[in-house]
XYZ file of C-alpha atoms in Angstrom:
97
model
C 10.078 64.275 42.337
C 6.926 63.855 45.360
C 4.947 62.155 41.991
C 6.669 59.115 41.671
C 6.160 56.062 43.690
C 9.971 54.501 43.937
C 10.579 50.622 44.218
C 13.839 51.405 44.285
C 16.765 54.440 43.118
C 20.102 52.733 43.530
C 23.476 53.585 41.635
C 26.460 51.260 41.731
C 30.347 50.935 39.732
C 29.819 48.411 37.043
C 31.897 46.643 34.942
C 31.084 46.452 30.780
C 32.971 44.206 28.565
C 31.555 45.126 25.174
C 31.898 42.014 22.685
C 32.054 41.844 18.678
C 31.927 38.297 16.900
C 31.195 37.208 13.744
C 30.092 33.022 14.551
C 30.261 30.144 11.819
C 26.490 31.672 10.550
C 28.488 34.984 9.363
C 25.930 36.540 12.163
C 27.509 39.545 13.349
C 27.169 40.164 17.561
C 27.622 43.455 19.329
C 27.244 42.755 22.646
C 27.627 44.477 25.867
C 27.858 42.482 29.481
C 27.041 44.056 32.211
C 28.438 42.710 35.598
C 26.442 44.441 38.314
C 26.137 43.285 42.051
C 22.115 42.619 41.198
C 20.711 39.907 39.979
C 21.962 37.372 41.936
C 24.759 37.386 40.133
C 23.407 36.877 36.488
C 24.596 39.110 33.397
C 22.863 41.625 32.029
C 23.517 40.730 28.337
C 22.458 44.590 25.731
C 22.012 43.307 21.897
C 23.627 46.918 20.673
C 22.651 46.286 17.218
C 18.729 45.360 17.897
C 18.642 47.337 21.362
C 17.607 43.551 23.292
C 18.397 43.226 26.064
C 18.180 40.551 29.097
C 19.363 39.299 32.441
C 20.987 36.139 31.455
C 22.405 33.365 34.330
C 23.407 29.243 33.487
C 19.488 28.634 33.893
C 18.546 30.773 31.275
C 21.432 29.251 29.042
C 19.791 25.987 29.435
C 16.215 26.986 28.061
C 15.847 25.708 25.148
C 13.989 28.428 22.867
C 14.992 31.394 25.681
C 17.671 33.093 23.288
C 15.821 32.806 19.675
C 13.013 34.050 22.231
C 14.574 36.843 23.699
C 17.114 38.587 20.780
C 14.706 36.968 17.874
C 17.828 34.822 16.903
C 17.078 31.876 14.088
C 18.238 28.227 15.978
C 21.652 28.214 14.528
C 22.547 32.349 15.502
C 21.413 31.172 19.309
C 23.688 28.210 19.601
C 26.279 30.093 18.448
C 25.799 33.010 20.873
C 25.043 29.928 23.851
C 28.209 28.909 23.280
C 30.018 32.396 23.820
C 28.222 32.995 26.949
C 28.276 29.784 27.892
C 32.224 30.503 28.472
C 31.665 34.188 30.349
C 28.425 33.866 32.623
C 29.557 32.513 36.267
C 27.538 31.226 38.646
C 24.315 32.775 40.313
C 25.061 34.269 44.047
C 22.016 34.025 46.250
C 23.178 37.602 48.384
C 20.103 37.370 50.502
C 20.182 34.461 51.696
């Protein structure tokens, strides 16, 4: 292992919520939503169908076009995902201040 320059190597217990739902646009979302002490309270949201993932907080949900870009969704699908994630994404916690 001496051939690697690790920036960090950390293990922790996480909580993962698996959610599958179909919105009004009839797009199926299969998500794994991971809560961790990292990322200042943001959640790691993985689209299990595409393998795309992002660390998401309320600031990301407010950014226009963010979900469309990250998950390759159309506007209607992204709106439905945003509505769902807005209910479960909490506030950001700056623990290092």
